[in-house]
Tab-separated table of C-alpha atoms and ligand atoms in Angstrom:
chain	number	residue	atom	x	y	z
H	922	UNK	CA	17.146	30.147	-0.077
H	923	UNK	CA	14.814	27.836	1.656
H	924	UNK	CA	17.232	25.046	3.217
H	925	UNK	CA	14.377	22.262	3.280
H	926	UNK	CA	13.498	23.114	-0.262
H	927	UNK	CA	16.687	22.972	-1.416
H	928	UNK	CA	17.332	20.262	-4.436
H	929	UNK	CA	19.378	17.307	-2.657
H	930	UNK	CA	22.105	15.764	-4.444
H	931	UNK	CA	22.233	12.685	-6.232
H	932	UNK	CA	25.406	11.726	-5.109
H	933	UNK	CA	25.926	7.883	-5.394
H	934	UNK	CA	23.831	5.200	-7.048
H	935	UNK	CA	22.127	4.479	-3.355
H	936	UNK	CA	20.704	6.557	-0.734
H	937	UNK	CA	17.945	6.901	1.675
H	938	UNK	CA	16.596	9.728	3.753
H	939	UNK	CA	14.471	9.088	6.652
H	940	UNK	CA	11.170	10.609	6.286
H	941	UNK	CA	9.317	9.314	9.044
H	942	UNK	CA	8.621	11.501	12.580
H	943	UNK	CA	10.648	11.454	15.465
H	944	UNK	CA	7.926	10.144	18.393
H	945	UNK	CA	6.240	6.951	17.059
H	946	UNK	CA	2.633	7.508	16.254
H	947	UNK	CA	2.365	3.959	16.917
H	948	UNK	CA	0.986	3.973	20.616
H	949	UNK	CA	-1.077	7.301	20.411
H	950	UNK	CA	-2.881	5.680	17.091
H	951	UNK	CA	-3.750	2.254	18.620
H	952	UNK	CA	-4.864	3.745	22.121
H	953	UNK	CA	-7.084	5.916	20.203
H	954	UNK	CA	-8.073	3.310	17.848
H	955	UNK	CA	-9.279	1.159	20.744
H	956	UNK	CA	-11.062	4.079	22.399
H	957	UNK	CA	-13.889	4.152	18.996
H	958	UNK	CA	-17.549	2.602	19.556
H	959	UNK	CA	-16.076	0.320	16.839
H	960	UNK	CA	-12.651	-0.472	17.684
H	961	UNK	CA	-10.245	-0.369	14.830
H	962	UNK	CA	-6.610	-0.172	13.725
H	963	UNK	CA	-5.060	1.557	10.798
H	964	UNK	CA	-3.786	-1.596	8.222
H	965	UNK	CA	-0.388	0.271	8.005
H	966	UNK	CA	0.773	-1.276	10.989
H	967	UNK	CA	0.555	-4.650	9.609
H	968	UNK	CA	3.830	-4.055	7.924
H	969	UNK	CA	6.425	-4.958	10.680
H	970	UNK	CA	9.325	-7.177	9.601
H	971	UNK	CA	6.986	-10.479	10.435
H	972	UNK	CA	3.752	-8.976	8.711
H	973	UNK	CA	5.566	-7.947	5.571
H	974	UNK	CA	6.950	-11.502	5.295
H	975	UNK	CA	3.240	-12.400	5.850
H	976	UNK	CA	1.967	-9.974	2.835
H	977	UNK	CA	4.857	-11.710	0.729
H	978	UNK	CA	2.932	-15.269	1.215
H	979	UNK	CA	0.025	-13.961	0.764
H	980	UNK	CA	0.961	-12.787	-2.474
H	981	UNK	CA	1.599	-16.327	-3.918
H	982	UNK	CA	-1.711	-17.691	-2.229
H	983	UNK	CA	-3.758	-19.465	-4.999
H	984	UNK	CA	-7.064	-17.534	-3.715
H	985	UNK	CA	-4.644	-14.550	-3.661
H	986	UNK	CA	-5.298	-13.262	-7.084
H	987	UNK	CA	-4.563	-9.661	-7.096
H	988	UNK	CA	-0.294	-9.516	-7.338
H	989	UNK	CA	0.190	-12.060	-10.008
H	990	UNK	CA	-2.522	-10.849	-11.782
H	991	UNK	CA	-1.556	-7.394	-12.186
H	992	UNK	CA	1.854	-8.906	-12.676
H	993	UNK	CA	0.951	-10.561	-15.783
H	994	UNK	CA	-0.954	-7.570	-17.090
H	995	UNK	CA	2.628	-5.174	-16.730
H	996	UNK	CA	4.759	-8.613	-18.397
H	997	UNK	CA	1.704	-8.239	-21.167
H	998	UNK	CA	2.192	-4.621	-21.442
H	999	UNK	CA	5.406	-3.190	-20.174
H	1000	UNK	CA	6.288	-1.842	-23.192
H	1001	UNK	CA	3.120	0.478	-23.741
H	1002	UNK	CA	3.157	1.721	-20.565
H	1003	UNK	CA	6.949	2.791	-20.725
H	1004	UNK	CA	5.960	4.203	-23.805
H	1005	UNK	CA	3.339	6.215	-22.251
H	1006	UNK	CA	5.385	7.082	-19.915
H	1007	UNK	CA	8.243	8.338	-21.694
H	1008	UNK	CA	11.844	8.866	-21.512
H	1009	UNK	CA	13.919	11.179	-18.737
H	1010	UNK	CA	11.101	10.252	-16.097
H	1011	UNK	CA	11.854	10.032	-12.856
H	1012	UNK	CA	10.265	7.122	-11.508
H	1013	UNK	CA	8.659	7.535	-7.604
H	1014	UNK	CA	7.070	4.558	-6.536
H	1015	UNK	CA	4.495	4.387	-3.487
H	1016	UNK	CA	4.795	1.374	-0.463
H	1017	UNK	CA	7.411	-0.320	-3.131
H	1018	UNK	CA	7.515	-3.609	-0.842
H	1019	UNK	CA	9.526	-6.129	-2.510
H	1020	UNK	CA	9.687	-4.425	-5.837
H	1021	UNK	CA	9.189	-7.690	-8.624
H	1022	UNK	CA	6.745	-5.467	-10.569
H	1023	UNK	CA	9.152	-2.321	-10.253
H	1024	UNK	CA	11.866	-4.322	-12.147
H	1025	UNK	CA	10.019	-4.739	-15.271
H	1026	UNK	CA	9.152	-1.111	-15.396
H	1027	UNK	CA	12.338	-0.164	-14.747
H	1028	UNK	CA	14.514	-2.666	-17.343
H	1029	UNK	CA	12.085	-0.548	-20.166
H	1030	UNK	CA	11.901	2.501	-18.814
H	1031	UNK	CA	15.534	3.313	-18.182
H	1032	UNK	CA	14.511	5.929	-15.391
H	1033	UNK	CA	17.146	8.478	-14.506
H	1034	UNK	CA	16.345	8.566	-11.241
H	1035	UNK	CA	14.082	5.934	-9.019
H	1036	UNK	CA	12.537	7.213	-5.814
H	1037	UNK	CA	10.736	4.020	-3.901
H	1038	UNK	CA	8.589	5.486	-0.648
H	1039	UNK	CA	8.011	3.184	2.049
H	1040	UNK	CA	6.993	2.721	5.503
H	1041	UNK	CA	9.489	-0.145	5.838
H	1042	UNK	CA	12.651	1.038	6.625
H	1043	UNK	CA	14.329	-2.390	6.110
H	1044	UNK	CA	12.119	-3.724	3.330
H	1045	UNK	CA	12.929	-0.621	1.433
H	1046	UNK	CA	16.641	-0.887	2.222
H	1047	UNK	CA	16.775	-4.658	1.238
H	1048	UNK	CA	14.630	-4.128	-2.431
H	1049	UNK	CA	16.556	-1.201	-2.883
H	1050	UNK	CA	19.811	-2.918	-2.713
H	1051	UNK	CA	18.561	-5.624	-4.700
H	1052	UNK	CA	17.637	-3.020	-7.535
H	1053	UNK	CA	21.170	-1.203	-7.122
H	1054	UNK	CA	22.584	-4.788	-8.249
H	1055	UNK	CA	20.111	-5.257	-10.770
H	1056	UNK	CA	20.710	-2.404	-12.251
H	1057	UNK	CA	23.976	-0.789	-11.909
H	1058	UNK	CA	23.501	2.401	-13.639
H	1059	UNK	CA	20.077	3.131	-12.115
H	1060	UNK	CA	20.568	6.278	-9.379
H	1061	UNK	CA	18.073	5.531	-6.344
H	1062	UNK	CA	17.157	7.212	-3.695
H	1063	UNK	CA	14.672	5.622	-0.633
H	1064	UNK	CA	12.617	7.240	1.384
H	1065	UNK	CA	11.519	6.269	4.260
H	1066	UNK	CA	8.215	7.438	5.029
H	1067	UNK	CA	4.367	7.627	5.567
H	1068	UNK	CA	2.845	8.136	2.286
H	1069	UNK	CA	-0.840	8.234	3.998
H	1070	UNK	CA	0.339	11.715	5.226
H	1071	UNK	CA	1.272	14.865	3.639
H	1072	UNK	CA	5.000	14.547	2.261
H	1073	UNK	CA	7.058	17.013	0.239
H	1074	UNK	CA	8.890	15.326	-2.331
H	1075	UNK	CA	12.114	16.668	-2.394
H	1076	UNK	CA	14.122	17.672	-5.810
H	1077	UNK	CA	16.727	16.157	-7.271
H	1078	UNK	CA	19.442	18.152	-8.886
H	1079	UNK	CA	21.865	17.043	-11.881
H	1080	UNK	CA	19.461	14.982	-13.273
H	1081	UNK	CA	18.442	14.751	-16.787
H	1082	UNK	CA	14.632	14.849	-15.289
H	1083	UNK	CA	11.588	16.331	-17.820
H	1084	UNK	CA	8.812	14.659	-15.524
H	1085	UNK	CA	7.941	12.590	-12.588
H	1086	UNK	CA	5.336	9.121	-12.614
H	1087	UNK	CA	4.122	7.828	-9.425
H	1088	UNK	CA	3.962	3.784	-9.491
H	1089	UNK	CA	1.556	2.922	-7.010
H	1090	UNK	CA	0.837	-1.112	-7.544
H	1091	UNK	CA	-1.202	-3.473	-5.840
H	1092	UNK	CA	-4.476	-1.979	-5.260
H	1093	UNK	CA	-3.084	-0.598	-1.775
H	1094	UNK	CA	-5.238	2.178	-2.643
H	1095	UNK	CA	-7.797	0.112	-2.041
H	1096	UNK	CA	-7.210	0.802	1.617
H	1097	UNK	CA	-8.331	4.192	1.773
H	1098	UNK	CA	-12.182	4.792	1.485
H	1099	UNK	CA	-13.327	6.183	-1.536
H	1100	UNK	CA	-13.153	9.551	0.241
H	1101	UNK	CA	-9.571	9.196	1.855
H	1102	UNK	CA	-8.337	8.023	-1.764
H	1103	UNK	CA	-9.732	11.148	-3.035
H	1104	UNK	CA	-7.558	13.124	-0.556
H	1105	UNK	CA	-4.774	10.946	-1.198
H	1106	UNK	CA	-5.390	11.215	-5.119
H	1107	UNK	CA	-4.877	14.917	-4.632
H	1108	UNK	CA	-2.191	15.058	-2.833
H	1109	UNK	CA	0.030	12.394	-5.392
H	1110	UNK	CA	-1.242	15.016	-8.151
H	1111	UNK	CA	0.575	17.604	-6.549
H	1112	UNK	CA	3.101	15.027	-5.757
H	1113	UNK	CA	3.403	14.595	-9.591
H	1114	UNK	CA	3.302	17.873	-10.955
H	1115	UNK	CA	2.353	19.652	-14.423
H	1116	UNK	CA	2.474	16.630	-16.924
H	1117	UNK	CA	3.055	14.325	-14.679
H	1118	UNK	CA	1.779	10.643	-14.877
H	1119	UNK	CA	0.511	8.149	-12.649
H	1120	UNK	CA	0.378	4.235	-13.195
H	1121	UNK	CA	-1.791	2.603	-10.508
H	1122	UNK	CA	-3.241	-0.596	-10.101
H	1123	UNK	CA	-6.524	-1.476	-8.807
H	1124	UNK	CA	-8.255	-4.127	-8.092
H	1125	UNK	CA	-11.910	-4.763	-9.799
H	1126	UNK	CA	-15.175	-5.353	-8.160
H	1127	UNK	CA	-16.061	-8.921	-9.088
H	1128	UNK	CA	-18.272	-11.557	-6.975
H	1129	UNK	CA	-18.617	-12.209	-3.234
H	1130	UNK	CA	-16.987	-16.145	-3.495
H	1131	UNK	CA	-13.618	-14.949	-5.046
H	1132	UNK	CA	-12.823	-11.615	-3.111
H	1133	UNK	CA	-14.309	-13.552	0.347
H	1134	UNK	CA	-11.487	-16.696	-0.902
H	1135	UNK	CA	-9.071	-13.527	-1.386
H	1136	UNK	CA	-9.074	-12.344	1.943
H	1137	UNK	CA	-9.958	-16.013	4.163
H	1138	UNK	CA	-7.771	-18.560	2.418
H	1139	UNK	CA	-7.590	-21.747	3.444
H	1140	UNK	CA	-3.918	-22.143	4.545
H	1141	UNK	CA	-5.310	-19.377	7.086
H	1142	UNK	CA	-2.029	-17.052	6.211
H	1143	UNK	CA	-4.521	-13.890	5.557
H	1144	UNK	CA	-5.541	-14.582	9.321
H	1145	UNK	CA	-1.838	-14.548	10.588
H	1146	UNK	CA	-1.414	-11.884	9.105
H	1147	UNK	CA	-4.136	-10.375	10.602
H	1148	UNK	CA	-3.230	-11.350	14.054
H	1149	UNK	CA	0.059	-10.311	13.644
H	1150	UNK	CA	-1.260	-7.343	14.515
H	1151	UNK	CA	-1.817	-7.805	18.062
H	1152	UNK	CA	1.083	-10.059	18.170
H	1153	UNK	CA	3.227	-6.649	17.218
H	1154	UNK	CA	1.117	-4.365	19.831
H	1155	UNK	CA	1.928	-7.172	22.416
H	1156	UNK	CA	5.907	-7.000	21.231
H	1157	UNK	CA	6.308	-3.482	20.847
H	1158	UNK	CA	3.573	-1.837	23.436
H	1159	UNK	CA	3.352	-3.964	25.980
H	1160	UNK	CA	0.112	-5.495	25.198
H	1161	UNK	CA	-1.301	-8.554	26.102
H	1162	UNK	CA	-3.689	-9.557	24.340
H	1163	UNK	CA	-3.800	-13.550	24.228
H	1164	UNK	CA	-4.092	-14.549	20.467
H	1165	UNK	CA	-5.911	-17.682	20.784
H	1166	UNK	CA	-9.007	-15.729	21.849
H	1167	UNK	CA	-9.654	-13.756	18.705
H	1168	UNK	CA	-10.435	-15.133	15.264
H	1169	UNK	CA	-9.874	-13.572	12.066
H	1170	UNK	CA	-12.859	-12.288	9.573
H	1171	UNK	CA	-13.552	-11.311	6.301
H	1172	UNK	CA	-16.270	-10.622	4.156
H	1173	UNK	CA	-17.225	-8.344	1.159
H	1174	UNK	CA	-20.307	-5.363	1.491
H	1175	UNK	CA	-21.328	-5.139	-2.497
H	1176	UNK	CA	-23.520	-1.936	-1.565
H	1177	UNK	CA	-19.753	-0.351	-0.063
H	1178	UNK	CA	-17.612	-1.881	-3.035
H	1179	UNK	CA	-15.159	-2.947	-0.160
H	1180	UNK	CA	-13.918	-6.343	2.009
H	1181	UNK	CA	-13.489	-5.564	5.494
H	1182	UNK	CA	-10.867	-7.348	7.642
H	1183	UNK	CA	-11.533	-7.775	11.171
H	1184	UNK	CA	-10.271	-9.473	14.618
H	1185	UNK	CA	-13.126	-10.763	16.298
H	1186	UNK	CA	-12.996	-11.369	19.933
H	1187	UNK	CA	-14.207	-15.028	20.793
H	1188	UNK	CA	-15.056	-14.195	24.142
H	1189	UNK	CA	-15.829	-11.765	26.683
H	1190	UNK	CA	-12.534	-10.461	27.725
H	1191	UNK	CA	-10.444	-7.382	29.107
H	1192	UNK	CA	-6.651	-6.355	26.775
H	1193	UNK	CA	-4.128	-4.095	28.680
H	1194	UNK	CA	-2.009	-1.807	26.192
H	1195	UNK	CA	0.474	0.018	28.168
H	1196	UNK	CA	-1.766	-0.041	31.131
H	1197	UNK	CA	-4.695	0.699	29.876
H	1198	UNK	CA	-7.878	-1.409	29.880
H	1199	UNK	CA	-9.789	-2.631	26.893
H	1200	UNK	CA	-13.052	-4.581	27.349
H	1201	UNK	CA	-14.656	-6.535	24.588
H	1202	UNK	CA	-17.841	-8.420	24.026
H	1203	UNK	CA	-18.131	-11.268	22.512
H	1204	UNK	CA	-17.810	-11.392	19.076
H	1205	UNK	CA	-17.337	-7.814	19.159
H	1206	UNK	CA	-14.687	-6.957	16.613
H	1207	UNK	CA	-11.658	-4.608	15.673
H	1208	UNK	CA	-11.760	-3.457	12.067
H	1209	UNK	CA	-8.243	-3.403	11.080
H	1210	UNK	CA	-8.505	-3.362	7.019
H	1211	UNK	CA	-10.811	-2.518	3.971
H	1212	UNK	CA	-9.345	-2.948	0.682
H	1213	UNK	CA	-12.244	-1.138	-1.909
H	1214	UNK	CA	-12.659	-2.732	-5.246
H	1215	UNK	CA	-13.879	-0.189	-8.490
H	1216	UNK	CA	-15.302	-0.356	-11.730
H	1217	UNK	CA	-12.753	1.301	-14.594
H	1218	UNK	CA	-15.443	3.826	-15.027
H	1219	UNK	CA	-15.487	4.045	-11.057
H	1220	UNK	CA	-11.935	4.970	-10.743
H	1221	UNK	CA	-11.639	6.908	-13.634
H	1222	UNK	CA	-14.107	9.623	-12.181
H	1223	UNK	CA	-12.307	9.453	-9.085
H	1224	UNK	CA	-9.001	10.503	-10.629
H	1225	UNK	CA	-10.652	12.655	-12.937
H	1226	UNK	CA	-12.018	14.439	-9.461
H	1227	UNK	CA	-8.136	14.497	-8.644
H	1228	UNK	CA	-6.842	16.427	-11.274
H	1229	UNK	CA	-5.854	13.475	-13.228
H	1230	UNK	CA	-7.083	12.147	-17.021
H	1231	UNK	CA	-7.686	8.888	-17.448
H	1232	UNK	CA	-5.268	8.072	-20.631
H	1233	UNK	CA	-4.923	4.327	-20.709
H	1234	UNK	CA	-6.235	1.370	-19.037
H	1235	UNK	CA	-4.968	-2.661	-19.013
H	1236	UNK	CA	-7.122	-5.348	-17.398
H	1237	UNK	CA	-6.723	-9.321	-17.529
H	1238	UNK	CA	-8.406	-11.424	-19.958
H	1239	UNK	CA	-11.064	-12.221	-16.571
H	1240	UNK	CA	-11.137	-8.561	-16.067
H	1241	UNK	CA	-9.910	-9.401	-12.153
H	1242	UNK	CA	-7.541	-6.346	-12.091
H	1243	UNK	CA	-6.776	-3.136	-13.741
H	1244	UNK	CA	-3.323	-1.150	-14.300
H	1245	UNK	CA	-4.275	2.858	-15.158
H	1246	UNK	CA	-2.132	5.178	-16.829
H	1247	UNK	CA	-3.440	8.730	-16.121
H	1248	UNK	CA	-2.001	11.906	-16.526
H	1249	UNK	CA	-2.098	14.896	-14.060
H	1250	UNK	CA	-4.446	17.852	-15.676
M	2305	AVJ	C1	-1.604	-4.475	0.152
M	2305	AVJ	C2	-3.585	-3.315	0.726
M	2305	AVJ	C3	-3.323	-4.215	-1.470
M	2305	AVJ	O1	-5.925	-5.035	0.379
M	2305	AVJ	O2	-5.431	-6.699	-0.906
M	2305	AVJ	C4	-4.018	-8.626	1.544
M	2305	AVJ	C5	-3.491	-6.111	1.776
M	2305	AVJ	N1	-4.863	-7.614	3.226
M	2305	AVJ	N2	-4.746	-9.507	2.235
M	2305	AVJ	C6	-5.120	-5.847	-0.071
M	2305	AVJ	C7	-4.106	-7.419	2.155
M	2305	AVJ	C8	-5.240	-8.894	3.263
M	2305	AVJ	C9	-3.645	-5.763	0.350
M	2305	AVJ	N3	-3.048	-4.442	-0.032
């Protein structure tokens, strides 16, 4: 038999596997990143112990509306979706961060077996732990990995398992371009398997004001957390590039559907990053982030390009969010 494919056991209530490569793509991706016509950097890297304490405040921003809106919508409607859902599930959730909205799902669900993914290695550990507390007779196992690349979810044997759901909160798949999130949507069908479900919030397209507020509030914690970014390439690469001397933008592009999130250079200036040299204009920028925003009907016909059937959707009484239950095809 196939080692790799092996089922693992469930042995314990709490375990993780390491899912993440050997050599850190970190350097190779921002030297190449800073090599493009427009510079950029991919958003994952935000999430270093500082920037995930940063995402944390900017989830209880006022401007930020996104988290405790789709929050309400799963305290409004927990029950359905567990019930669309449906028993002997287990429950695989995508960049599971601090897990609040993973609770609820989980005290109604009653999942056999809990599988949080994410690229935060202590983040994961911590919520995790948390959980294991929380919920005593809940079996979890964490992995620790890239979910923006290809990943074989392993099996679990000794289970009582009939089907797998993929929780993927947050609108993070907002990140991906409507093209990359079709990729991605593909691969989390497979992910998923026959009958499988997948409950995924998104954020809705809406007016310029509130999404520009969303991503440029005034306590200016969106642009530390934006910053953070070179702060982290100066801490872990060797970089200096002085702070101070870029500024933080964001604005939405209605004909895209998406905000962009940049770090515009204030000045003419030169940035070393592990010896190499990287000139900017001024005001010439590094894209680090777009977060899309859809229409239901939008989304749906994304899935539905997936492999996935749009079964259910919950929105907000201001229609600022949605939470999709779909089911793979
Ligand atoms: C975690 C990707 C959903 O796009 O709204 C928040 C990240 N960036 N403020 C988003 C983010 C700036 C967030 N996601």
């Amino acid at each position: 038999m196939d080692a790799e494919r092996a089922p693992l056991p469930v042995e314990g209530v709490l375990r993780f596997y390491n899912f993440l490569p050997e050599a850190n793509p970190f350097l190779a991706d921002v030297l190449a990143g800073l090599a493009r016509a427009q510079k950029s950097l991919p958003p994952k890297y935000f999430y270093d112990d500082a920037g995930s304490r940063l995402f944390e405040q900017i989830c209880v921003l006022p401007e930020y509306y996104p988290t405790r809106t789709e929050l309400g919508i799963m305290q409004q409607n927990v029950a359905e979706m567990a019930q669309f859902i449906g028993p002997d599930t287990q429950l695989v959730e995508l960049g599971s961060g601090a897990g609040i909205k993973t609770r609820l799902l989980i005290e109604r669900l009653l999942p056999p077996l809990y599988v949080p993914i994410d690229i935060d290695g202590r983040m994961l550990r911590s919520a995790s732990a948390q959980l294991a507390e929380l919920f005593p007779w809940l079996n979890i196992v964490g992995l620790c990995a890239d979910y923006t690349l290809p990943l074989e979810l392993p099996q679990f044997a000794g289970l009582p398992i009939r089907r797998k759901a993929v929780f993927f909160p947050g609108s993070t798949v907002g990140n991906f371009t409507p093209e990359e999130a079709l990729a991605f949507l593909r691969r989390v069908r497979r992910m998923a398997g026959a009958g499988g479900a997948l409950l995924i919030g998104v954020d809705l397209k809406k007016d310029k004001a509130t999404l520009e507020a969303a991503y440029d509030d005034a306590a200016g914690v969106t642009a530390k957390f934006n910053l953070n970014l070179l702060e982290r390439i100066n801490r872990e690469l060797g970089g200096d590039f002085a702070l101070d001397r870029f500024r933080h933008k964001a604005f939405y592009d209605p004909i895209r559907g998406w905000v962009e999130m940049h770090l515009e250079s204030r000045y003419a200036q030169v940035a070393h990053v592990d010896g190499k040299r990287f000139d900017f204009a001024v005001r010439e920028t590094i894209h680090t982030e777009i977060s899309c925003k859809y229409s239901v009907g939008e989304f749906q016909e994304l899935a539905r390009k997936a492999g996935f059937s749009a079964q259910k959707v919950w929105t907000d009484p201001r229609q600022l969010f949605s939470v999709h239950g779909m089911l793979a095809v």
